Amino acid sequence: MPARPTSLTHWGGFSAEVSSGDIAAVTPLPGDDDPSPLLGNLPGSVRHRSRIAGPAIRRGWLDDGPGPSRRRGADEFVAVSWEELTDLLATELRRVVDTHGNEAIYGGSYGWASAGRFHHAQSQVHRFLKMLGGYTYSRHSYSLGATGVIMPRVVGTHDDLFKRSTDWDVIAARTDLLVCFGGLAMKNTGTNHGGTTAHPARDALRRFRGRGGRIVSFSPLRDDVDGECEWYAPVPGTDVAIMLGLAYVLATERLADRGFLETHCVGYDRFERYLLGADDGVAKSPQWAAAICGLPADEITALARRMAAQRTIVTVSWSLQRVRHGEQAPWLGLTLAAMLGQIGLPGGGFGHGYGSMNEPGLPPLRCGLPRLPQGINPVSTFIPVAAVSDMLLHPGETFDYNGMRLTYPDIRCVYWAGGNPFHHHQNIPRLRRALARVDTVVVHDPYWTAMAKHADIVVPSTTAFEREDYSGSKNDPVLMAMPKLVEPYADSRDDYTTFAALADRLGFGEQFTEGRTARQWLAHLYEKWSAELDFAVPTFEQFWRDGSLRLPTERGLTLLGDFRADPVAHRLGTPSGRIEIFSEDIAGFGYADCAGHPTWFEPTEWLGGERAATYPLHLVANQPATRLHGQLDGGSTSQSAKVVGREAIRMHPDDAAARGVADGDVVRVFNDRGACLAGAVIDDRLRRSVVQLPTGAWFDPADPADYDAMCVHGNPNVLTDDVGTSSLARGSTGAHVLVQVEKFSGPIPPVRAHEPPVIRQR
Ligand SMILES: Nc1nc2c(c(=O)[nH]1)N[C@H]1C(S)=C(S)[C@@H](COP(=O)(O)OP(=O)(O)OC[C@H]3O[C@@H](n4cnc5c(=O)[nH]c(N)nc54)[C@H](O)[C@@H]3O)O[C@H]1N2
Ligand SMILES: Nc1nc2c(c(=O)[nH]1)N[C@H]1C(S)=C(S)[C@@H](COP(=O)(O)OP(=O)(O)OC[C@H]3O[C@@H](n4cnc5c(=O)[nH]c(N)nc54)[C@H](O)[C@@H]3O)O[C@H]1N2
Ligand SMILES: [Mo]
């Protein structure tokens, strides 16, 4: 191995200094102009004390066998051998399948796991469970729960909105005005699912500003845009009202592009009746919007005129759809851009997710990527991913989803590899009760996350740095080799080896491995992929020696450019082939919470509603600047931002003063669902009555046996509501929640989130 081997994470490539079986130091790869600070979490992560050293079984499960249990999360564990683990797990899977059918296994396994496509945990677990005869699966993501359902219906795609979005270079060269709902948070552009080797957003914005480009940011946080911008801080959750106010000005001042609406869209007339108040008597005017969002009406009017006069992109961050009625903001953002008539023109039109992820604005590959074949799931039962607690708590009940009426299956075994529901799911006290109902919880993870602590069968995985793999991401031009940097920690194993042994015990070993080692799979998938390319690439051995391979990309894209040029030849995948400002299909579902055109619905968790009388602060639970989700929370970038060992909650000086809270105080954040401690940071770069507590502090209950205990570390998902966006998508609504904050007066409890549970030897 070279002295400083290179590898890759979701947030960037690096070269590593390796010593004593761990990563000692990392340096970003040359060519990355704006490396992610998250790289700072890597040193010391392989041998961190929160690693799972070996296979473990929960005491109660081992003694009493499978069954519902409220001891999950509070019990001790018993260390077992790999032999025993494989035996117990294979026997339990066989029992569940034989007694209850394959549908009784929930193999959703949502989560980001690590970069590296072969060992990608979801690919491995789903392939394994398919060969076992299938499993109940999940659709869509916590990232894009609402978008993933609404946008295919109204613009015929959702992932092309990011993967074939308008190139940063085009924005830098052609756009005059970027109107950003949810800002353009550079902290978020560090990451890309599958890995990333470059971060061009900041430089593109520098060039854009250098040409005189302007940024208008609607966001509760000033620092959602780095550097100069026109900052508007509306009441959180009111973007749809603001967009309606803007649309009203376009409609009534003859600024809407009637030609484009006529040739490329359907249903504008139906929407306009709503906009002008023809049916309900309520004109959605700037004055109407101002009363809801708290911004001056004349500024909304002035902005609408500017948008029509200039080359403008309307961009909507993903956070805006992770709220109740989250379908509306991206749909209305698209509608507003359609009214401006600039969709498909270079530097104009619509964006979704600039400032949410690295991928938007990056040119897509001109080719596919090596892929592990997945097979077909013989079970057709599924849930929208964020309905996991609903499903576990309500087997047999029916619910609406995307025009279908579905039934929750009766789950006996929850199988998780590569994700952390105690990071991603809302209302953790409810999640704990849901997990208590099943017979068996299986978790593969390298770390003792709260999810691993709630498992019955704990399977210690390796990290991406203890095995061989390669990257793969549609909007990254480099295929990176990921050599093994260090030997696997203690008795951990990669998920492939675990599943191969299980498959062998269950009688389909040969089918699962096809007789290949992991290294042979890497070579095989690479060779299969390269044989289908229309250009030459080096042999696998050569690629592995080179360490990386640059692939061709499609530069200079404009979102929907083809469709604009020829809406017939490039018809969209919607029923009409056009942008659906009114959707007959959605209207036909008759949902009270999602109409046939974009609509303002009052949220439940917002400052304008009744709930704010009891919980008067609007908590923004956004993505952490210091880590990816809960990953490597113990690392130094993450730890250095904690306050008294807790996650930092930002408060406006006035809100802090009103509560006698000073910078550096430990505070209690609470509502009727739960409570957590956090460390106060006083900052005037946020709107009054807004507090910000990012996700990702590992859940740490004061008393693990009490399912209502407060989290002493600052996980906002003890507070969030586990309710879907609407009957259409049932996406996660974790971005917003109303809370109250008080200075914490008791003795400050220790943070034990990163300590392993009690593990007995036999
Ligand atoms: N309140 C609120 N909640 C949110 C959000 C929000 O905005 N607000 N955002 C949501 C969003 S957008 C997302 S995407 C989710 C993210 O939720 P998750 O993706 O579930 O969060 P991660 O912490 O990335 O979990 C990945 C887990 O995989 C493990 N892992 C890494 N490599 C491997 C491997 O090789 N094998 C195995 N078996 N495991 C591995 C890591 O240790 C980690 O525990 O959170 C959601 N939750
Ligand atoms: N550093 C880091 N980057 C990440 C991640 C991470 O964990 N860490 N996670 C990645 C993942 S999986 C995803 S899906 C994306 C998510 O991307 P997003 O969902 O866009 O990310 P957030 O940080 O939750 O939200 C972006 C900003 O929207 C603003 N905002 C919140 N509510 C409102 C509102 O009602 N109105 C307006 N106008 N603005 C609002 C917040 O101030 C927030 O900072 O981020 C990705 N990037
Ligand atoms: Mo996400």
XYZ file of C-alpha atoms in Angstrom, residues 23-270:
248
model
C -6.791 6.621 10.608
C -4.452 9.076 12.334
C -4.804 12.064 10.006
C -6.463 12.914 6.704
C -5.736 15.366 3.916
C -8.355 16.286 1.309
C -7.584 15.168 -2.226
C -5.896 17.707 -4.465
C -8.436 19.178 -6.872
C -11.165 19.556 -4.238
C -11.522 23.359 -3.992
C -13.767 23.338 -0.981
C -13.208 20.202 1.091
C -15.793 19.282 3.699
C -14.964 19.959 7.368
C -16.613 16.592 8.058
C -13.316 14.936 7.087
C -12.163 16.004 10.551
C -14.390 13.318 12.070
C -12.351 10.498 10.533
C -9.183 10.380 12.667
C -9.700 7.930 15.509
C -13.032 6.687 14.145
C -11.982 3.098 13.403
C -11.027 2.229 16.975
C -13.452 4.625 18.669
C -14.858 3.322 21.949
C -18.345 3.205 20.429
C -17.319 0.463 17.958
C -19.060 -2.890 18.282
C -16.301 -5.375 19.038
C -18.087 -8.638 18.333
C -21.438 -10.377 17.838
C -23.864 -9.830 20.725
C -27.353 -10.993 21.711
C -29.715 -9.171 24.062
C -29.953 -11.036 27.379
C -33.760 -11.199 27.463
C -33.982 -12.504 23.903
C -31.320 -15.143 24.546
C -33.006 -16.321 27.758
C -36.674 -16.040 26.772
C -36.598 -16.351 22.983
C -38.226 -14.059 20.414
C -41.195 -11.937 21.459
C -42.354 -8.394 22.227
C -40.249 -6.722 24.917
C -40.040 -3.396 26.719
C -36.497 -4.283 27.751
C -35.214 -3.297 24.308
C -32.830 -0.408 24.799
C -32.349 -1.137 28.508
C -31.131 -4.732 28.605
C -27.582 -6.037 28.816
C -25.981 -8.039 26.009
C -24.201 -11.378 25.895
C -21.131 -11.773 23.677
C -21.417 -14.766 21.344
C -19.253 -16.296 18.634
C -19.907 -15.746 14.930
C -20.940 -19.412 14.771
C -23.605 -18.920 17.426
C -24.805 -15.658 15.934
C -25.154 -17.193 12.488
C -27.043 -20.170 13.941
C -29.417 -18.107 16.081
C -30.141 -15.596 13.335
C -30.652 -18.197 10.601
C -32.979 -20.186 12.880
C -34.990 -17.090 13.745
C -35.352 -15.999 10.104
C -36.508 -19.526 9.214
C -39.026 -19.477 12.074
C -40.479 -16.114 11.052
C -40.739 -17.117 7.402
C -42.239 -20.553 8.139
C -44.712 -19.326 10.748
C -45.691 -15.872 9.489
C -44.469 -15.645 5.886
C -41.836 -13.435 4.320
C -44.081 -10.390 4.566
C -43.503 -10.486 8.349
C -39.896 -9.352 7.854
C -39.480 -5.600 7.547
C -36.313 -5.129 5.525
C -36.689 -1.451 4.779
C -33.302 -0.824 6.314
C -33.403 2.854 5.389
C -30.186 4.811 5.766
C -27.027 6.162 4.230
C -24.442 3.602 5.405
C -21.055 4.301 3.752
C -19.718 5.181 0.331
C -18.503 2.134 -1.611
C -20.924 0.397 -3.939
C -20.256 -3.293 -3.410
C -20.349 -3.282 0.378
C -23.223 -0.771 0.337
C -25.257 -2.173 3.223
C -28.703 -1.680 1.642
C -27.655 -3.441 -1.547
C -26.351 -6.365 0.487
C -29.322 -6.672 2.836
C -31.933 -6.313 0.113
C -30.213 -8.869 -2.110
C -29.990 -11.290 0.796
C -33.625 -10.851 1.852
C -34.844 -11.282 -1.721
C -33.109 -14.631 -1.922
C -34.631 -15.558 1.427
C -38.025 -15.230 -0.297
C -38.676 -11.525 0.128
C -39.632 -8.932 2.719
C -41.845 -5.936 3.299
C -39.973 -3.005 1.820
C -40.061 0.773 1.973
C -40.429 3.383 -0.729
C -38.781 6.777 -1.078
C -36.652 8.509 1.521
C -36.568 10.819 4.512
C -34.726 13.237 2.233
C -37.435 13.542 -0.392
C -40.579 11.840 0.877
C -43.018 14.423 -0.532
C -41.023 15.325 -3.648
C -40.621 11.659 -4.566
C -44.391 11.340 -4.987
C -45.602 14.771 -6.070
C -42.947 15.625 -8.654
C -43.288 12.512 -10.859
C -46.998 13.323 -11.027
C -46.528 16.963 -12.019
C -43.245 17.056 -13.909
C -42.748 13.366 -14.721
C -39.601 12.776 -12.660
C -38.059 13.541 -9.351
C -34.424 12.446 -9.599
C -33.763 14.229 -12.890
C -34.523 17.432 -10.989
C -31.204 16.890 -9.172
C -29.245 14.562 -11.413
C -29.935 16.565 -14.598
C -30.288 19.982 -12.967
C -28.992 23.239 -14.407
C -25.187 23.179 -14.207
C -23.452 25.514 -11.727
C -21.393 26.768 -14.669
C -24.578 27.818 -16.462
C -25.837 29.582 -13.334
C -22.498 31.339 -12.894
C -22.556 32.516 -16.516
C -26.237 33.230 -17.195
C -28.404 33.684 -14.101
C -29.166 37.174 -12.775
C -31.304 36.341 -9.788
C -31.369 33.278 -7.564
C -34.519 33.275 -5.464
C -33.824 30.648 -2.833
C -36.562 29.267 -0.624
C -34.597 27.635 2.184
C -31.331 29.409 1.366
C -28.299 27.868 -0.308
C -26.679 26.223 2.688
C -23.045 25.479 1.828
C -22.854 23.212 4.898
C -25.128 20.789 3.051
C -23.351 20.815 -0.285
C -20.453 18.848 1.159
C -22.186 15.500 0.776
C -23.441 13.247 -1.965
C -24.840 9.758 -1.622
C -22.195 7.352 -2.893
C -19.312 9.769 -2.469
C -18.009 12.930 -4.002
C -14.582 14.157 -5.069
C -15.266 17.847 -5.757
C -17.240 20.728 -4.249
C -17.813 23.380 -6.920
C -20.798 25.281 -5.409
C -18.914 27.945 -3.483
C -16.690 28.825 -6.421
C -19.687 28.940 -8.779
C -21.410 31.412 -6.466
C -18.248 33.517 -6.365
C -18.291 33.718 -10.174
C -22.048 34.365 -10.170
C -21.648 37.275 -7.749
C -18.647 38.532 -9.701
C -20.965 38.958 -12.707
C -23.427 40.928 -10.595
C -25.732 38.012 -9.792
C -27.976 38.504 -6.745
C -29.215 36.021 -4.173
C -32.519 36.434 -2.391
C -32.759 34.028 0.534
C -35.953 33.134 2.339
C -34.867 31.351 5.466
C -35.163 31.589 9.232
C -31.343 31.511 9.365
C -29.088 34.233 7.956
C -26.218 31.795 7.518
C -28.132 29.565 5.128
C -26.298 31.728 2.606
C -22.562 32.311 3.073
C -21.712 35.894 2.251
C -23.823 38.585 0.643
C -27.539 38.094 0.075
C -30.907 39.764 0.521
C -32.179 37.944 3.566
C -35.866 37.549 4.326
C -36.791 35.678 7.473
C -40.488 34.809 7.191
C -42.453 32.811 9.734
C -41.127 29.270 9.135
C -43.425 27.087 7.087
C -45.077 29.945 5.185
C -43.122 29.752 1.913
C -46.197 28.563 0.031
C -48.063 31.726 1.016
C -45.113 33.872 -0.125
C -44.953 32.057 -3.465
C -48.685 32.562 -3.937
C -48.227 36.278 -3.243
C -45.492 36.403 -5.900
C -47.618 34.428 -8.362
C -50.541 36.799 -7.757
C -48.436 39.778 -8.825
C -47.327 37.949 -11.978
C -50.926 37.037 -12.788
C -52.465 40.430 -12.145
C -49.723 42.622 -13.608
C -49.604 40.703 -16.909
C -46.145 39.403 -16.059
C -47.010 35.723 -16.438
C -45.807 34.069 -19.656
C -49.185 32.966 -21.060
C -47.530 31.442 -24.109
C -45.360 29.055 -22.070
C -48.294 28.182 -19.795
C -50.314 27.386 -22.912
C -47.739 25.257 -24.756
C -45.858 23.526 -21.932
C -48.287 23.286 -19.025
C -51.811 22.165 -18.244
C -54.275 23.492 -15.704
C -52.995 27.015 -15.159
C -56.543 28.348 -15.508
C -57.773 26.129 -12.665
